mmCIF file of N, CA and C in Angstrom:
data_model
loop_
_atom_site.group_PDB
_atom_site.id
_atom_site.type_symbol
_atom_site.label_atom_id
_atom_site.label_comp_id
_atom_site.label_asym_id
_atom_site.label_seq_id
_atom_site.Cartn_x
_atom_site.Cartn_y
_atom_site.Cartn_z
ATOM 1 N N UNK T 1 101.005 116.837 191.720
ATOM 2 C CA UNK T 1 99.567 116.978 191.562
ATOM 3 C C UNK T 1 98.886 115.723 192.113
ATOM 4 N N UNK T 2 97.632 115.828 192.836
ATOM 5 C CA UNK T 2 97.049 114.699 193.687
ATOM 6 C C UNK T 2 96.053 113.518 192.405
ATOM 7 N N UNK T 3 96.145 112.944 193.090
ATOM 8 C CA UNK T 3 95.605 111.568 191.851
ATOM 9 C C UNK T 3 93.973 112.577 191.516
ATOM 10 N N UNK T 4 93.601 112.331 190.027
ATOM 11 C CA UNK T 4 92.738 112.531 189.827
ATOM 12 C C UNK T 4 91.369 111.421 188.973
ATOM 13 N N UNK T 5 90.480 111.834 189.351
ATOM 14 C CA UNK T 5 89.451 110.518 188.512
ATOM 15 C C UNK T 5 88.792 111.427 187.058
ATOM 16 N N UNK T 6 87.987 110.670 186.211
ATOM 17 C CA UNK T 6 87.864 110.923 185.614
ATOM 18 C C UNK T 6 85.922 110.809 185.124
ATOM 19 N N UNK T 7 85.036 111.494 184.989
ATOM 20 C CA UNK T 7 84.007 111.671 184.733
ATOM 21 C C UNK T 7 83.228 110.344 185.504
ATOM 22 N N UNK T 8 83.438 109.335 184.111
ATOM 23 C CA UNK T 8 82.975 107.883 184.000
ATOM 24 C C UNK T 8 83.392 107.460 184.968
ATOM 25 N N UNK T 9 84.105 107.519 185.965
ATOM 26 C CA UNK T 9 84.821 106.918 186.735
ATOM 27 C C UNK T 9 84.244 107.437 188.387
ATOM 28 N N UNK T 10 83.880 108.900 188.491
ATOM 29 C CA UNK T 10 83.603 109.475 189.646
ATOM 30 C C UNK T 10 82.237 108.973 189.771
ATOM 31 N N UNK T 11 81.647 108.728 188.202
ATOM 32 C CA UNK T 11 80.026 108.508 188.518
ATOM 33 C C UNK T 11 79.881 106.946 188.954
ATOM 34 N N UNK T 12 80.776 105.990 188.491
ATOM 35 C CA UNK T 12 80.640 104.781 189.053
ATOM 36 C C UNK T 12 80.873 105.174 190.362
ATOM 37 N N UNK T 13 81.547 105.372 191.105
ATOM 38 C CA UNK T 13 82.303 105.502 192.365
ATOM 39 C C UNK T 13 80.680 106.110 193.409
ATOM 40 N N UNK T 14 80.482 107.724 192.777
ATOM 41 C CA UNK T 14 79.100 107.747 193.416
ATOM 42 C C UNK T 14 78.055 107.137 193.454
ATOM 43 N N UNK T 15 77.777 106.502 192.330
ATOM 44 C CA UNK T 15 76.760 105.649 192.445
ATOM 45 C C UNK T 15 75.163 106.258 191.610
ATOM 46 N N UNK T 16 75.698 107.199 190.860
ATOM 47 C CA UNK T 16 75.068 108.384 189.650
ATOM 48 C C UNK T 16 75.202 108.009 188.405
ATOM 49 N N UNK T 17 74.346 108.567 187.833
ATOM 50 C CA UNK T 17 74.499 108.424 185.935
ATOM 51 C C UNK T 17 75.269 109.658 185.328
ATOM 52 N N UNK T 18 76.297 109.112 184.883
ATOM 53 C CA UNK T 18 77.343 109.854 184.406
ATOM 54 C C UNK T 18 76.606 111.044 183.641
ATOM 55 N N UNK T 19 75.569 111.454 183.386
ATOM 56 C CA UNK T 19 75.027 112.493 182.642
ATOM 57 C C UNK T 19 74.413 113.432 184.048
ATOM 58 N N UNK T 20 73.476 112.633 185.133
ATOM 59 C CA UNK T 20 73.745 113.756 186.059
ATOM 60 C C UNK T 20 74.472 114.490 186.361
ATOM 61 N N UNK T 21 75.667 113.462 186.750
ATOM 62 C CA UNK T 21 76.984 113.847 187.243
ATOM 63 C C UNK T 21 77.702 114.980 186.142
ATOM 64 N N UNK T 22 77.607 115.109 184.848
ATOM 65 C CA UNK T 22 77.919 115.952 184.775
ATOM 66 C C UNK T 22 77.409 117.455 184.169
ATOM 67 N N UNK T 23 76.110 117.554 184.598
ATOM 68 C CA UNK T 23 75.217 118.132 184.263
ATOM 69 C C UNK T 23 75.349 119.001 186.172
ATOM 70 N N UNK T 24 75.309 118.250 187.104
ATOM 71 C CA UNK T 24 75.647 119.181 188.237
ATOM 72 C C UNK T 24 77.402 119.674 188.558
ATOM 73 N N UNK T 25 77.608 119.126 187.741
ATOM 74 C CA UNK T 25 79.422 119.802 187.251
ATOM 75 C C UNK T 25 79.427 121.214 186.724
ATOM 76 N N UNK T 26 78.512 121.190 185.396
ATOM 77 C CA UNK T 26 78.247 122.093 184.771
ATOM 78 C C UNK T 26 77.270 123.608 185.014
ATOM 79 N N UNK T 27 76.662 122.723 186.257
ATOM 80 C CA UNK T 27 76.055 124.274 186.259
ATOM 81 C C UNK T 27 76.472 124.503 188.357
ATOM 82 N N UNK T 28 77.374 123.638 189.013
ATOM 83 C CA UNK T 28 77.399 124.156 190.082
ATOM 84 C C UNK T 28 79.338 124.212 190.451
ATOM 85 N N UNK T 29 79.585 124.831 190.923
ATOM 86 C CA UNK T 29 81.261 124.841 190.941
ATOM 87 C C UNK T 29 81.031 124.019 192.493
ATOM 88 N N UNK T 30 82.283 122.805 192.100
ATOM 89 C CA UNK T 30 82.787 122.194 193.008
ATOM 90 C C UNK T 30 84.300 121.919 193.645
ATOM 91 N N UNK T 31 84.867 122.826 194.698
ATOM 92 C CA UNK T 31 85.942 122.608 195.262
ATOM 93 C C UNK T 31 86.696 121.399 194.747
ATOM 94 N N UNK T 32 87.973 121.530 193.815
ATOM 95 C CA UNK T 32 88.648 120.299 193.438
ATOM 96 C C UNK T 32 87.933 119.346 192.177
ATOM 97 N N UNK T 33 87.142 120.170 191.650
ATOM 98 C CA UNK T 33 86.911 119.218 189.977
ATOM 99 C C UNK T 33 87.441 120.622 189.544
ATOM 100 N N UNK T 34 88.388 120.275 188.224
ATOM 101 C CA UNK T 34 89.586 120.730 187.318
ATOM 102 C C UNK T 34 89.153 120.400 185.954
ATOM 103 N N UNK T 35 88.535 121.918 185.540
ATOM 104 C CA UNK T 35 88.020 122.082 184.280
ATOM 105 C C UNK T 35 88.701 122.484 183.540
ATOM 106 N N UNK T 36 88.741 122.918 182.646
ATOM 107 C CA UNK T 36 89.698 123.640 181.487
ATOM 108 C C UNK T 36 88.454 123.949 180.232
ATOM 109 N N UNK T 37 89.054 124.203 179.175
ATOM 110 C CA UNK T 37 87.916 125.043 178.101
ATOM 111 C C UNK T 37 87.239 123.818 177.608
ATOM 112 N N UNK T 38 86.706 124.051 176.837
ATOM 113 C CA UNK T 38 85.776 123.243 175.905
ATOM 114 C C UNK T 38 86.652 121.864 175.742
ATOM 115 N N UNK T 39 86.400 120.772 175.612
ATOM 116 C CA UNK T 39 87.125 119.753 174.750
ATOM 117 C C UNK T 39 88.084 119.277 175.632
ATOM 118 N N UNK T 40 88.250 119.347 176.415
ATOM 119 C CA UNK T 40 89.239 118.938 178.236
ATOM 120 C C UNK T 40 88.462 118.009 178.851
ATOM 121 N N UNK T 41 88.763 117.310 178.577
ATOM 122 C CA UNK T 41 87.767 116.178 180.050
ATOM 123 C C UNK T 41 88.025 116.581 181.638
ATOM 124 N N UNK T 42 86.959 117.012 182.274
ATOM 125 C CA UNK T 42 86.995 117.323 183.516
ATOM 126 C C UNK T 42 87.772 116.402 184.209
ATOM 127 N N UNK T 43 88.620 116.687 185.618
ATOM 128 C CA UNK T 43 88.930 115.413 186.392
ATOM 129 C C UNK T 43 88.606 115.960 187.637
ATOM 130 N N UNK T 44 88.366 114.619 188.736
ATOM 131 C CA UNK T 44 87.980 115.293 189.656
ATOM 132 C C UNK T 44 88.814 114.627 191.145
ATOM 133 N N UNK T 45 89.495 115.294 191.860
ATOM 134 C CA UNK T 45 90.325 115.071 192.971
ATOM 135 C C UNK T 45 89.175 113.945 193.947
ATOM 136 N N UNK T 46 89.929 113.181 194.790
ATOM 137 C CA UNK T 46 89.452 112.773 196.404
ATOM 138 C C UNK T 46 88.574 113.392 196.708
ATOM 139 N N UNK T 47 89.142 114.940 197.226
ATOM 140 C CA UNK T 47 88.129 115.712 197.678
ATOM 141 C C UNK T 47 87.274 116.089 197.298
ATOM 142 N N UNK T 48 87.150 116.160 195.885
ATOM 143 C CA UNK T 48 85.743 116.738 195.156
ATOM 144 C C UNK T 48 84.739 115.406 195.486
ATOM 145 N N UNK T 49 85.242 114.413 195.149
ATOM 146 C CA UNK T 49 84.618 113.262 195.240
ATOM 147 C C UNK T 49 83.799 113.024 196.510
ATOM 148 N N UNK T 50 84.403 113.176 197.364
ATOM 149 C CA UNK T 50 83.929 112.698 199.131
ATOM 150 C C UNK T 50 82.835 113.991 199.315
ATOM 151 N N UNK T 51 83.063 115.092 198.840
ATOM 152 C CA UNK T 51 81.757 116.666 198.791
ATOM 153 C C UNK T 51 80.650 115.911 198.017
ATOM 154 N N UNK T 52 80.796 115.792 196.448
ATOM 155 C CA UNK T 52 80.238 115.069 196.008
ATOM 156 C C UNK T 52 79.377 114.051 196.619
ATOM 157 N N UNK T 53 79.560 112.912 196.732
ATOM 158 C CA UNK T 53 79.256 111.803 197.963
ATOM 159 C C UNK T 53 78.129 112.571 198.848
ATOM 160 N N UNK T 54 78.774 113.405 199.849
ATOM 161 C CA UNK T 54 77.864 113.907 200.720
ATOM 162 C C UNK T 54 77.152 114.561 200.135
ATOM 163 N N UNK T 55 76.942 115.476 199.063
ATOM 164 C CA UNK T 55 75.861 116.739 198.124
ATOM 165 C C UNK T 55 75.065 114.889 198.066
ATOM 166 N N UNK T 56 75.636 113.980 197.112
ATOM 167 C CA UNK T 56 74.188 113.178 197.003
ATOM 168 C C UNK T 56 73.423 112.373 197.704
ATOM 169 N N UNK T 57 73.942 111.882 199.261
ATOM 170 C CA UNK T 57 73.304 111.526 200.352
ATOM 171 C C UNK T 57 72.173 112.886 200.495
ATOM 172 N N UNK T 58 72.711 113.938 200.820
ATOM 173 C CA UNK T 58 71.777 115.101 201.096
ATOM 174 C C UNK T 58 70.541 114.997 199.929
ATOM 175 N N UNK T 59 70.708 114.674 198.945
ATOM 176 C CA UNK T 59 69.965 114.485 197.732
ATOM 177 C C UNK T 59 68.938 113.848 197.750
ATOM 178 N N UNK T 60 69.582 112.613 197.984
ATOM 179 C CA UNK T 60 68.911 110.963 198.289
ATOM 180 C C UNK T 60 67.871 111.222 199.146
ATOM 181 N N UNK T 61 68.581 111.490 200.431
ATOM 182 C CA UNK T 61 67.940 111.040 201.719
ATOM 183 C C UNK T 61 67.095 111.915 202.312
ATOM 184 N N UNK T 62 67.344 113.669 202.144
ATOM 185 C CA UNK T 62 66.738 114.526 202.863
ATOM 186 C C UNK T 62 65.967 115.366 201.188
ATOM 187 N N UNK T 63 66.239 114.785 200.445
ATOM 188 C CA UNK T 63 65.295 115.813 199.340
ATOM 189 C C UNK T 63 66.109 117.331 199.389
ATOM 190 N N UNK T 64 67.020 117.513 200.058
ATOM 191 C CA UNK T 64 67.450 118.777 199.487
ATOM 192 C C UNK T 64 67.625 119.126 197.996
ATOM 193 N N UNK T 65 67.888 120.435 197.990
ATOM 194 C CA UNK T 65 68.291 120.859 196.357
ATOM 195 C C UNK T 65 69.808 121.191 195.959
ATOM 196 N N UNK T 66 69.772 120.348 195.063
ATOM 197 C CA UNK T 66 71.874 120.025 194.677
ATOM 198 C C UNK T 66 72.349 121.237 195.337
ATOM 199 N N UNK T 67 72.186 122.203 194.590
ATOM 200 C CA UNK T 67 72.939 123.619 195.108
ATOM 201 C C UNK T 67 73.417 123.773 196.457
ATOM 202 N N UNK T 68 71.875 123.862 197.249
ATOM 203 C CA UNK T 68 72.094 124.008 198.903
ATOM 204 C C UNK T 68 72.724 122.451 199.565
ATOM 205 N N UNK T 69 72.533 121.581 198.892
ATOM 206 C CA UNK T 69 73.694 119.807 199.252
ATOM 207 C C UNK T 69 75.063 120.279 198.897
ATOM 208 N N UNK T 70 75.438 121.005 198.014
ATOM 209 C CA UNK T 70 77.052 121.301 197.617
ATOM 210 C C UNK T 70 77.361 121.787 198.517
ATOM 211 N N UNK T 71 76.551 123.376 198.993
ATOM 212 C CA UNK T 71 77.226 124.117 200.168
ATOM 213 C C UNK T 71 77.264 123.361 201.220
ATOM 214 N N UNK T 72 76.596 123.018 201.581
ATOM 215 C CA UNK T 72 75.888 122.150 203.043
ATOM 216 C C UNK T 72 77.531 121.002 203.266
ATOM 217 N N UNK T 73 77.920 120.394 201.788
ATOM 218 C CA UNK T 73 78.608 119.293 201.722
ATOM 219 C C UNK T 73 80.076 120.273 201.894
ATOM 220 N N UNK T 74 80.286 121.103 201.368
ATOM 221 C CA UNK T 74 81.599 121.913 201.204
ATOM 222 C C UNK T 74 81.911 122.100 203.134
ATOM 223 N N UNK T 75 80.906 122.755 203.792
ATOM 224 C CA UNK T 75 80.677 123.020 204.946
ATOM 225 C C UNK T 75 81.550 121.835 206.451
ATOM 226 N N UNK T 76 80.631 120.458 205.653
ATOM 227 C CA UNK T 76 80.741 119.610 206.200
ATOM 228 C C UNK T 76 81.953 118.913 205.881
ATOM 229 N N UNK T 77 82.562 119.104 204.614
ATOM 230 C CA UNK T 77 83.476 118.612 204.444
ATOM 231 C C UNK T 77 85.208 119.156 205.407
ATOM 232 N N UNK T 78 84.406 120.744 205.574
ATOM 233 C CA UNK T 78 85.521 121.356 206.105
ATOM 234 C C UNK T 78 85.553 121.353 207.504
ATOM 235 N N UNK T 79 84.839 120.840 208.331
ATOM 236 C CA UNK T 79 84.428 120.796 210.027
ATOM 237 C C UNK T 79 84.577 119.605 210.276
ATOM 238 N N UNK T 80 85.422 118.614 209.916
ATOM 239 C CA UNK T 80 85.091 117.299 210.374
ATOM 240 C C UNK T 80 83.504 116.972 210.428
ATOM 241 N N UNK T 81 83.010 116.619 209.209
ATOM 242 C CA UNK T 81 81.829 116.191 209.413
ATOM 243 C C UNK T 81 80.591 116.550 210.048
ATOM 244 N N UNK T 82 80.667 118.054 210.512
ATOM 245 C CA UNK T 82 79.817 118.553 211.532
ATOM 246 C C UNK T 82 79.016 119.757 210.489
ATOM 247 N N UNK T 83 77.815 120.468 210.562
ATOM 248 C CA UNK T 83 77.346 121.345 210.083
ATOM 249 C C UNK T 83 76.201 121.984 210.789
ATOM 250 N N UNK T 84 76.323 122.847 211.171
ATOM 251 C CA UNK T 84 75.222 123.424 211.585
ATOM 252 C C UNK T 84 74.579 124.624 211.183
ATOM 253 N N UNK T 85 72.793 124.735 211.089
ATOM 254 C CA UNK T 85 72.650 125.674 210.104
ATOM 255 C C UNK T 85 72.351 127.280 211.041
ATOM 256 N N UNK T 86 71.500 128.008 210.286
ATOM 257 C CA UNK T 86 71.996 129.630 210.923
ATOM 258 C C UNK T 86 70.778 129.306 211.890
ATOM 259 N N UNK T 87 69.696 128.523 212.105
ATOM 260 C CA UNK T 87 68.857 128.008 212.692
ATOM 261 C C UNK T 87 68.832 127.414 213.550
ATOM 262 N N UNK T 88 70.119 126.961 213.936
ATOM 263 C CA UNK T 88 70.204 126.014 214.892
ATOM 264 C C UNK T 88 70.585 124.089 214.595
ATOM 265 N N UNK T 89 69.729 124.155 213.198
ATOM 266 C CA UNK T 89 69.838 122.512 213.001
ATOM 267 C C UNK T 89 71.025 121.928 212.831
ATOM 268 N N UNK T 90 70.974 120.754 213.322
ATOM 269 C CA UNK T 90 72.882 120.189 213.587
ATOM 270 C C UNK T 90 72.484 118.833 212.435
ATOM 271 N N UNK T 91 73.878 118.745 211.794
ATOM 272 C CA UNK T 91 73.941 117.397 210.765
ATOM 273 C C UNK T 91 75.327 117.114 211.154
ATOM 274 N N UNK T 92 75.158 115.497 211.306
ATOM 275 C CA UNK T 92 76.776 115.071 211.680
ATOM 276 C C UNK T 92 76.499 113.544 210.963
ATOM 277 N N UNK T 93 78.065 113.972 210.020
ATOM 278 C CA UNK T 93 78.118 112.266 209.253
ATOM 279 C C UNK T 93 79.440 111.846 209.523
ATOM 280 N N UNK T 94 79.218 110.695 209.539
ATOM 281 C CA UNK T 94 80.685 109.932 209.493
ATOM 282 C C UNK T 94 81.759 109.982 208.273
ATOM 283 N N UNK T 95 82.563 110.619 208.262
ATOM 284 C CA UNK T 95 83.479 111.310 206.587
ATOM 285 C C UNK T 95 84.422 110.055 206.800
ATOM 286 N N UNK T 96 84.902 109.785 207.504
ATOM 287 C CA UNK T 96 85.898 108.332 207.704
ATOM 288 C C UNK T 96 85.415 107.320 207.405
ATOM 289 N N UNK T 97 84.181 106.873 207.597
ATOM 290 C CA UNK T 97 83.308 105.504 206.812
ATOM 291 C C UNK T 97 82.966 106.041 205.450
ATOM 292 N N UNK T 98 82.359 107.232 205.054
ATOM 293 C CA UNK T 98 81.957 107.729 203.456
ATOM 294 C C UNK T 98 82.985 107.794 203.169
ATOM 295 N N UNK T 99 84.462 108.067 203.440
ATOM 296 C CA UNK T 99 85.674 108.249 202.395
ATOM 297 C C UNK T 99 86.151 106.796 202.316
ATOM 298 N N UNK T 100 86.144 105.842 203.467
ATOM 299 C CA UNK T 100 86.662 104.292 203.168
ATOM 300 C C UNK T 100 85.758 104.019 202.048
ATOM 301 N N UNK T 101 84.094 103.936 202.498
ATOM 302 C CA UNK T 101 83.531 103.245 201.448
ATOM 303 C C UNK T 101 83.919 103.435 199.756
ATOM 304 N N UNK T 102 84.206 105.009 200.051
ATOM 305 C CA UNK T 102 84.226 105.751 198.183
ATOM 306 C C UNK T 102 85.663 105.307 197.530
ATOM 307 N N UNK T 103 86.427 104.828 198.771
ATOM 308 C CA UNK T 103 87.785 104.613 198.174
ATOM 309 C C UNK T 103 87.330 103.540 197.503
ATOM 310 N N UNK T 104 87.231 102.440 198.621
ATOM 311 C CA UNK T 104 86.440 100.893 198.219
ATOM 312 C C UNK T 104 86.029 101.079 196.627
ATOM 313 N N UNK T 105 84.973 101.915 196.323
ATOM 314 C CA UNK T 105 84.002 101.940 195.145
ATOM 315 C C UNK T 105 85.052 102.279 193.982
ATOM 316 N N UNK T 106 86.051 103.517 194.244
ATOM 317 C CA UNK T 106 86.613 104.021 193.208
ATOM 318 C C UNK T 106 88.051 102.623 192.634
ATOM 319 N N UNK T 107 87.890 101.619 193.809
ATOM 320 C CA UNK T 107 88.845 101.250 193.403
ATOM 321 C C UNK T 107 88.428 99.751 192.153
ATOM 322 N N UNK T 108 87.236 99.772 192.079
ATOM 323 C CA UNK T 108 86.477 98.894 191.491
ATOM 324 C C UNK T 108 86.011 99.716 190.284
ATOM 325 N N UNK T 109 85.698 100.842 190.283
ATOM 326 C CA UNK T 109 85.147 102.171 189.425
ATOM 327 C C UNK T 109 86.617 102.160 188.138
ATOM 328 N N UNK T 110 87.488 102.317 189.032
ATOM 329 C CA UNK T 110 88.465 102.289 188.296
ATOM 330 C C UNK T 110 89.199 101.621 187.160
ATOM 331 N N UNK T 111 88.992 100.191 187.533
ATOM 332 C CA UNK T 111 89.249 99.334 186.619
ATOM 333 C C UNK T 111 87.934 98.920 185.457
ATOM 334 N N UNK T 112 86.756 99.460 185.346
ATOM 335 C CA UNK T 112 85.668 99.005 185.099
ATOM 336 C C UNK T 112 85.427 100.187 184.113
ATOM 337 N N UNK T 113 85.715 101.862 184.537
ATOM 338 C CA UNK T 113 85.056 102.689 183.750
ATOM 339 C C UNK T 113 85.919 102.849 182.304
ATOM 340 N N UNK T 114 84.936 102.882 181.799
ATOM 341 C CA UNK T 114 85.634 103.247 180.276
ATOM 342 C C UNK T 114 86.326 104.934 180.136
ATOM 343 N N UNK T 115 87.465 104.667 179.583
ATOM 344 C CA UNK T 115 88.397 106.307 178.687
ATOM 345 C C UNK T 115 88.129 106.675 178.052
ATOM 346 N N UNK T 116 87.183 107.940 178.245
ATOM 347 C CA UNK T 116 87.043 108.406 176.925
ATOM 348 C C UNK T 116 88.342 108.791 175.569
ATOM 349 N N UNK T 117 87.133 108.366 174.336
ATOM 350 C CA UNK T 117 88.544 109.139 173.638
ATOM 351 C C UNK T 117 87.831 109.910 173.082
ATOM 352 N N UNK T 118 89.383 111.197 172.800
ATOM 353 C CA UNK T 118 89.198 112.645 172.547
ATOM 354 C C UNK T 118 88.942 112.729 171.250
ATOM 355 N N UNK T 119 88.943 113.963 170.742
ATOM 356 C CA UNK T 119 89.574 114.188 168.982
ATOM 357 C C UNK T 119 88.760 113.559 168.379
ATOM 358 N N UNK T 120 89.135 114.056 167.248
ATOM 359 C CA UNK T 120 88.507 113.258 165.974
ATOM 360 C C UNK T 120 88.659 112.257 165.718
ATOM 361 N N UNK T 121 87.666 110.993 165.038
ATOM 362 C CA UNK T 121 88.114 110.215 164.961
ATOM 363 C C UNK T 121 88.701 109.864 163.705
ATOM 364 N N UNK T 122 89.765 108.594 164.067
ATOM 365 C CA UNK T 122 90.545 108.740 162.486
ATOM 366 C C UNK T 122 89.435 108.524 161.179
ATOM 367 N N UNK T 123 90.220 109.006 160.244
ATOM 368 C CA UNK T 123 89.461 108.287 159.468
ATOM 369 C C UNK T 123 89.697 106.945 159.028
ATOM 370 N N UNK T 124 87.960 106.361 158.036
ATOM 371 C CA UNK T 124 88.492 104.725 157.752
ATOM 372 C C UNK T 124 89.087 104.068 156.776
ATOM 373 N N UNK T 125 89.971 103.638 156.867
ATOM 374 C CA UNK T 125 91.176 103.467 155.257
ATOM 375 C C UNK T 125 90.897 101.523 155.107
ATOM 376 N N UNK T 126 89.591 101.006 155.687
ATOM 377 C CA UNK T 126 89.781 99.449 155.778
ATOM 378 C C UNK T 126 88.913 99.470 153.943
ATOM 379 N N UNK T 127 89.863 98.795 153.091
ATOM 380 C CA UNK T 127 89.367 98.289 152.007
ATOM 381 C C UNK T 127 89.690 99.133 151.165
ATOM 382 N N UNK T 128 90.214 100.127 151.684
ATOM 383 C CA UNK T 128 90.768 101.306 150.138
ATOM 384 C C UNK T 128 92.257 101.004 149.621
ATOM 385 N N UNK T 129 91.862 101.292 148.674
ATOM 386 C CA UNK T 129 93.135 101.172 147.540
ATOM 387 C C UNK T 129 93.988 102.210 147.171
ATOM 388 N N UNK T 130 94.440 102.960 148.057
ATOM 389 C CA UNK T 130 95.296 104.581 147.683
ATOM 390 C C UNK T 130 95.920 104.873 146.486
#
């Protein structure tokens, strides 16, 4: 199975508030983030990450709307960097400088983001007398 990141960790890396980030998790499906039921912490592959990346440049820079940045990014992710729409309009990004940079970020993201913890928490036994 390919290395995976983890919430807190993808949002440092993008450069997002971990509550966006997973608020456009939740309501848009992204190629390579690995959900499971309720109570699973999402993780999310390279590749989700680098789509990601590009959905929020498209975000940033051109005001698109997340939805049509995911497809647009899925698109681009799969053409070497190239996209063109049913219109004619051409978008070309550099995926070899956005995937160095995101490595760069995740590798700083990494050591920095906090683990969540799961479950309940224990209970507190400091000062009791059983």
């Amino acid at each position: 199975m390919p290395r995976s990141y983890t919430l807190a960790t993808a949002a440092l890396a993008l450069q997002v508030p971990i509550k966006w980030l997973d608020n456009a998790l939740s309501h848009h499906k992204v190629v390579g983030v690995h959900q499971e039921k309720q109570g699973v912490a999402r993780r999310l592959t390279i590749d989700a990450l680098v789509r990601l990346a590009v959905a929020t440049i498209l975000v940033r820079e051109l005001g698109i709307p997340l939805p049509t940045a995911i497809e647009i990014a899925e698109a681009v992710t799969h053409s070497d960097g190239h996209f063109t729409s049913s219109s004619g309009l051409r978008l070309e990004l550099d995926l070899k400088t956005l995937s160095t940079t995101l490595l760069t970020r995740l590798e700083h993201a990494v050591e920095i983001a906090p683990i969540p913890k799961r479950g309940r928490p224990p209970k507190n036994k400091t000062g009791r007398l059983d």
